[in-house]
Amino acid sequence: MVEEGLLKEKLGDSLEAKISEKQKAFSGLLTREGALKLIALDEGVAKRGQAKASEILPLAQALSQNDAFASVLVRVKQVYCAREFDKEGRKGKVCNVAVGDSSGEGKLVLWNSDVDFAERKLERNSCVKAEGLAVKNGELHSNLFSSLSLETAPFGLPDYGTATVKLSDVGEGRDFYARVSSKGVMREFERNGDKGNVLNLVVEDDSGQKTLVCWGRNAVIANFLKEGDVLKAEGIALKNGELHASWMTHLIAHAKKHNLKELEFKPFASLAANETAFVQATLEKLFEARVSRKCLSCGGVVDGEKEKCDCGGSVRETFFITTQAKDEAGRQMRMVFFEDQARELIGLKRTFVSPQTIFGLKREFLEGKTLKMKALAQQRNGGALELVVKQIRSHS
């Protein structure tokens, strides 16, 4: 970060002590970034109001103001995947954004908290007002005093918009919208001494399905998606018939402005045994919350607090909640929430309070609530269907 480099030049080894001193003065509530901001003010490396002080300059002129501060109004040509780094034990994020205006094109480098702005709000052809940027080596860098905002209906900026394509027509570097059909588990890997993440999605539109392999920060973003959510990929890469969200790709979670078919929620009457579908239902009654204890070897129920089954097998505990729900047509069905879904239903976090106690406190509040879910229809011993909830999308 620009200010940290300037402060290191000025203060040397005493910078870390000053950071600790500032954080101690704020009873540990001040982040490292916040401490650097205050020290920069104290040492005259930055001035109050700096981010608002500069007039908007043409991009080409701003890029020529080396070792100064500048403000610009630009259009986004491409957002590249952010990169996480660990420098001298301190973690951070950086994201490069290709931007332009009528005077030319350049690179906007966003750091740390400003990376969140890029990942959540920017896409191709967005218009950004960026104030108080530090100009370094022909690039614009965000800093502790920068201000970033989206602008609408700008005048005189180039148009970098490109048409999205169907999955069946996707080519290298193209953009598309798709709905998540299934999601794998995010895995960590190590390559050439660097650690990274990878996650596989199956995505679909009305032209078909494809595998989307997400790397690095794109894997982290994809991990927040649920099956049924919509994403937008800008600048996709192709490899061996698969789509890859690589360092050139900007992945936008919960994308809007798409023309994909709306998610279909099936009525209970149309569900078949062993079918997985999205449903919308109202919880009429919450019956009980229990923890079952079964032997992994023989499958028998293990009573009490025994650590082992009588056969010597290990015990697996499973928390579940049984309910009765009805759909919009008034058809009723038993519905079961297991483990993660059961905890999500009652808002159970890490606590010393038992799940059954939380269930008792939340039961009256939850009865009457309408949920959107992904569920598996299973046939019970008596022949009737019950729903096993696989995902809670939302509730109201």
XYZ file of C-alpha atoms in Angstrom:
396
model
C 0.000 0.000 0.000
C 1.243 3.469 -0.933
C 1.062 5.103 2.521
C 2.736 2.180 4.238
C 5.668 2.404 1.828
C 6.023 6.147 2.411
C 5.772 5.710 6.174
C 8.429 2.972 6.102
C 10.747 5.303 4.222
C 10.178 8.013 6.817
C 9.964 6.036 10.071
C 11.911 2.856 9.338
C 11.744 0.167 12.007
C 9.793 2.408 14.392
C 6.640 2.135 12.229
C 5.522 -1.159 13.776
C 5.888 0.272 17.284
C 3.777 3.286 16.305
C 1.089 0.999 14.876
C 0.964 -0.998 18.125
C 0.836 2.224 20.125
C -2.128 3.520 18.100
C -4.018 0.235 18.406
C -3.380 0.133 22.163
C -4.715 3.694 22.496
C -7.980 2.501 20.929
C -8.206 -0.555 23.238
C -7.516 -2.963 20.386
C -10.531 -1.778 18.358
C -8.432 -0.101 15.666
C -7.408 -2.154 12.633
C -3.892 -2.034 11.236
C -5.245 -0.125 8.227
C -6.931 2.399 10.510
C -3.738 2.855 12.524
C -1.738 3.499 9.345
C -4.296 6.098 8.307
C -3.921 8.007 11.585
C -0.120 7.778 11.526
C -0.101 9.055 7.924
C -2.057 12.099 9.112
C 0.250 12.604 12.110
C 3.388 12.419 9.979
C 2.087 14.610 7.170
C 2.251 11.792 4.622
C -1.454 12.434 3.927
C -3.763 15.352 4.488
C -7.319 15.382 5.805
C -9.827 15.719 3.008
C -7.198 14.671 0.488
C -9.566 12.265 -1.283
C -12.035 15.064 -1.996
C -9.528 17.797 -2.776
C -8.530 16.991 -6.356
C -10.541 18.022 -9.394
C -11.509 15.354 -11.906
C -8.741 15.017 -14.500
C -8.682 13.293 -17.891
C -7.165 9.850 -17.387
C -4.127 10.531 -19.578
C -3.335 13.679 -17.589
C -3.877 11.917 -14.253
C -1.445 9.141 -15.220
C 1.241 11.726 -15.919
C 1.058 13.129 -12.357
C 3.705 10.744 -10.986
C 4.094 10.635 -7.168
C 1.043 12.886 -6.794
C -2.661 12.371 -6.131
C -5.377 12.532 -8.778
C -9.099 11.951 -9.278
C -10.745 10.497 -12.391
C -14.109 9.547 -13.874
C -13.618 6.378 -15.925
C -15.366 3.426 -17.508
C -14.427 -0.161 -16.576
C -13.040 -2.204 -19.457
C -12.123 -5.328 -17.460
C -11.954 -6.356 -13.809
C -9.278 -8.983 -13.213
C -9.469 -11.588 -10.469
C -8.126 -10.247 -7.182
C -5.002 -11.776 -5.668
C -4.355 -12.455 -2.000
C -0.844 -12.009 -0.634
C 1.096 -12.423 2.589
C 3.983 -9.974 2.862
C 6.164 -10.124 5.944
C 3.366 -11.843 7.876
C 0.684 -9.338 6.853
C -2.134 -10.486 4.610
C -3.810 -8.335 1.993
C -5.638 -8.275 -1.343
C -5.014 -6.451 -4.606
C -7.138 -6.169 -7.751
C -6.247 -4.690 -11.143
C -8.963 -2.950 -13.151
C -8.505 -1.827 -16.769
C -10.255 1.539 -17.201
C -10.573 4.249 -19.812
C -12.052 7.593 -20.750
C -12.010 9.715 -23.918
C -8.326 10.578 -23.356
C -7.023 7.003 -23.175
C -6.790 3.840 -21.087
C -4.908 2.848 -17.944
C -4.727 0.605 -14.888
C -6.542 1.191 -11.604
C -4.984 -0.829 -8.765
C -7.282 -1.423 -5.792
C -5.957 -2.551 -2.407
C -7.485 -4.411 0.552
C -10.950 -3.046 1.464
C -11.237 -1.401 -1.970
C -10.990 -4.888 -3.493
C -14.403 -5.614 -1.943
C -15.800 -2.681 -3.937
C -14.461 -4.221 -7.157
C -15.736 -7.721 -6.398
C -19.208 -6.677 -5.273
C -20.031 -3.628 -7.374
C -17.920 -3.446 -10.516
C -18.536 -5.153 -13.824
C -17.630 -4.501 -17.422
C -18.770 -1.020 -18.534
C -19.431 0.276 -14.998
C -18.646 3.964 -14.529
C -16.475 4.811 -11.518
C -15.567 8.077 -9.879
C -12.254 7.508 -8.083
C -10.948 10.391 -5.964
C -7.626 10.832 -4.178
C -5.733 8.112 -6.053
C -1.962 7.873 -5.751
C -0.161 7.916 -9.106
C 2.760 5.456 -9.148
C 4.724 4.315 -12.202
C 1.940 5.231 -14.606
C -0.771 3.484 -12.552
C -3.552 4.763 -10.297
C -3.493 3.215 -6.806
C -6.223 3.344 -4.184
C -5.100 4.199 -0.668
C -6.409 4.859 2.828
C -7.846 8.207 1.751
C -9.333 7.254 -1.614
C -13.031 7.479 -2.359
C -14.719 5.153 -4.869
C -18.296 5.427 -6.128
C -20.440 4.249 -9.032
C -21.767 6.911 -11.383
C -24.800 6.699 -13.677
C -25.393 8.199 -17.125
C -21.872 9.629 -17.599
C -21.217 11.736 -20.687
C -18.422 11.222 -23.182
C -16.968 7.932 -21.885
C -16.142 4.988 -24.188
C -18.509 2.020 -24.330
C -16.834 -1.249 -23.303
C -20.065 -3.238 -23.122
C -20.099 -6.681 -24.763
C -23.038 -8.986 -25.390
C -23.347 -12.055 -23.176
C -23.639 -15.445 -24.865
C -25.348 -18.762 -24.156
C -23.274 -21.522 -22.571
C -23.448 -23.498 -25.813
C -21.758 -20.594 -27.638
C -19.141 -19.613 -25.050
C -15.706 -18.851 -26.462
C -12.422 -17.653 -24.982
C -12.787 -14.282 -23.285
C -16.586 -14.118 -23.607
C -19.144 -13.184 -20.937
C -22.181 -15.201 -19.827
C -24.901 -15.521 -17.212
C -25.722 -18.946 -15.753
C -27.488 -20.556 -12.829
C -25.620 -22.826 -10.412
C -26.851 -26.394 -10.802
C -24.445 -28.012 -8.334
C -21.448 -26.965 -6.261
C -18.427 -28.948 -5.163
C -16.225 -28.461 -2.116
C -13.585 -25.737 -2.140
C -10.115 -27.278 -1.909
C -6.772 -25.721 -1.067
C -3.736 -26.563 -3.182
C -0.083 -25.575 -3.268
C 1.885 -24.818 -6.426
C 5.436 -23.486 -6.613
C 5.283 -22.638 -2.915
C 2.089 -20.592 -3.248
C -1.239 -21.702 -1.805
C -4.535 -21.250 -3.625
C -8.134 -22.433 -3.777
C -10.136 -24.253 -6.427
C -13.841 -25.066 -6.591
C -15.922 -26.759 -9.300
C -19.422 -25.641 -10.230
C -21.890 -27.090 -12.695
C -23.730 -24.157 -14.279
C -26.670 -24.119 -16.670
C -28.871 -21.993 -18.884
C -31.547 -22.951 -21.414
C -28.829 -24.122 -23.845
C -27.343 -26.755 -21.526
C -24.885 -27.386 -18.692
C -21.130 -26.931 -18.354
C -18.469 -27.386 -15.676
C -17.003 -24.124 -14.389
C -13.668 -24.442 -12.562
C -13.059 -21.463 -10.270
C -9.542 -20.550 -9.134
C -8.126 -18.300 -6.408
C -10.416 -15.482 -5.278
C -12.989 -16.649 -7.833
C -13.228 -19.907 -5.869
C -13.819 -17.932 -2.658
C -16.569 -15.897 -4.361
C -18.165 -19.031 -5.851
C -18.166 -20.691 -2.432
C -20.751 -18.137 -1.247
C -23.179 -19.242 -3.968
C -25.963 -21.738 -3.447
C -27.483 -24.093 -5.980
C -30.030 -22.062 -7.931
C -28.134 -18.758 -7.633
C -27.204 -16.758 -10.731
C -23.641 -15.715 -11.562
C -22.039 -13.672 -14.316
C -18.598 -14.533 -15.670
C -16.629 -11.904 -17.596
C -13.579 -12.931 -19.614
C -13.915 -16.705 -19.261
C -11.077 -19.094 -20.181
C -11.488 -22.460 -21.934
C -9.446 -25.589 -21.281
C -10.157 -29.199 -22.277
C -13.844 -28.476 -22.829
C -14.257 -26.889 -19.392
C -14.872 -23.274 -18.476
C -12.228 -21.771 -16.191
C -12.653 -18.664 -14.039
C -8.945 -17.809 -14.050
C -6.980 -14.698 -13.093
C -8.361 -13.021 -16.255
C -11.957 -13.696 -15.180
C -14.247 -11.503 -13.103
C -16.899 -13.597 -11.353
C -20.005 -11.756 -10.139
C -22.106 -13.566 -7.531
C -25.890 -13.092 -7.323
C -25.835 -11.320 -10.687
C -28.753 -9.159 -11.781
C -29.916 -7.934 -15.225
C -30.027 -11.465 -16.650
C -32.728 -13.006 -18.828
C -32.478 -16.541 -17.448
C -35.676 -18.381 -16.662
C -36.914 -17.805 -13.137
C -36.176 -20.554 -10.625
C -39.065 -23.045 -10.603
C -40.579 -24.013 -7.241
C -42.547 -27.248 -7.552
C -45.809 -27.964 -5.695
C -45.797 -30.982 -3.372
C -48.338 -32.832 -5.546
C -45.932 -32.961 -8.510
C -42.984 -34.424 -6.575
C -41.894 -38.009 -7.216
C -39.902 -40.323 -4.955
C -36.127 -39.674 -5.062
C -36.646 -36.359 -6.874
C -34.646 -33.313 -5.802
C -36.417 -30.014 -6.456
C -36.850 -26.450 -5.257
C -39.961 -25.994 -3.120
C -41.651 -23.163 -1.262
C -43.515 -24.087 1.900
C -44.844 -22.718 5.182
C -43.811 -24.392 8.442
C -47.074 -25.300 10.169
C -45.624 -27.245 13.076
C -42.163 -27.923 14.473
C -42.348 -31.282 16.235
C -38.979 -31.967 17.845
C -35.241 -31.455 17.764
C -33.190 -34.550 18.506
C -29.684 -35.928 18.320
C -29.535 -39.495 17.034
C -26.550 -41.666 17.973
C -25.776 -44.558 15.639
C -22.902 -47.005 15.322
C -20.827 -46.573 12.181
C -20.058 -50.313 12.128
C -23.332 -52.119 12.829
C -25.804 -49.267 12.306
C -27.438 -49.825 15.685
C -28.705 -47.082 17.988
C -26.276 -46.283 20.804
C -27.964 -45.194 24.014
C -26.789 -42.720 26.620
C -23.364 -41.146 26.539
C -21.428 -44.229 25.489
C -18.349 -43.343 23.470
C -18.424 -46.711 21.705
C -21.104 -49.141 20.577
C -21.256 -52.524 22.334
C -19.836 -53.984 19.110
C -16.820 -51.691 19.474
C -17.792 -49.401 16.607
C -17.541 -45.603 16.691
C -20.619 -43.459 17.268
C -21.902 -40.769 14.904
C -24.211 -38.088 16.284
C -26.719 -36.435 13.952
C -28.797 -33.405 14.912
C -32.176 -33.142 13.177
C -35.491 -31.296 13.364
C -38.828 -32.722 12.190
C -41.612 -30.450 10.972
C -44.894 -30.379 9.106
C -45.125 -27.983 6.173
C -47.679 -27.014 3.546
C -47.225 -25.594 0.063
C -49.192 -22.781 -1.583
C -51.915 -25.248 -2.633
C -52.397 -26.294 1.004
C -50.947 -29.797 0.567
C -49.145 -30.991 3.704
C -45.941 -32.990 3.985
C -43.497 -34.000 6.702
C -40.181 -32.183 6.340
C -36.864 -33.026 8.028
C -33.838 -30.770 8.505
C -30.500 -32.506 9.243
C -27.240 -31.088 10.653
C -26.217 -27.868 8.823
C -29.749 -27.193 7.598
C -31.174 -27.798 11.092
C -28.661 -25.398 12.620
C -29.353 -22.799 9.928
C -33.103 -23.091 10.515
C -32.828 -22.157 14.192
C -29.826 -19.845 13.754
C -27.591 -22.055 15.882
C -24.008 -20.845 16.123
C -21.113 -22.021 18.276
C -22.544 -21.968 21.774
C -22.632 -23.936 25.007
C -26.449 -23.918 24.871
C -27.902 -27.213 23.629
C -29.611 -27.327 20.208
C -32.799 -28.507 21.905
C -32.851 -25.398 24.109
C -32.402 -23.083 21.102
C -35.127 -25.039 19.283
C -37.517 -24.485 22.183
C -36.828 -20.755 22.161
C -37.232 -20.431 18.381
C -40.126 -22.841 17.787
C -42.997 -20.369 18.173
C -41.176 -17.766 16.088
C -40.524 -20.203 13.213
C -44.012 -21.684 12.998
C -45.829 -19.838 10.229
C -42.631 -18.853 8.411
C -42.415 -19.466 4.642
C -39.181 -20.973 3.330
C -37.694 -21.459 -0.122
C -35.633 -24.649 -0.158
C -34.009 -27.370 -2.182
C -35.236 -30.737 -0.926
C -35.144 -34.457 -1.672
C -38.474 -36.314 -1.731
C -38.068 -39.678 0.012
C -40.577 -42.467 0.512
C -41.228 -43.409 4.132
C -41.992 -46.934 5.332
C -45.737 -46.303 5.049
C -45.394 -45.187 1.436
C -45.944 -41.465 2.020
C -43.357 -38.975 0.827
C -41.324 -36.778 3.151
C -38.937 -33.988 2.259
C -35.306 -33.955 3.384
C -34.072 -30.367 3.155
C -30.725 -30.027 1.364
C -30.532 -26.232 1.221
C -32.395 -23.277 2.709
C -32.468 -20.478 0.146
C -34.438 -17.905 2.119
C -37.224 -17.540 4.653
C -39.750 -14.850 5.492
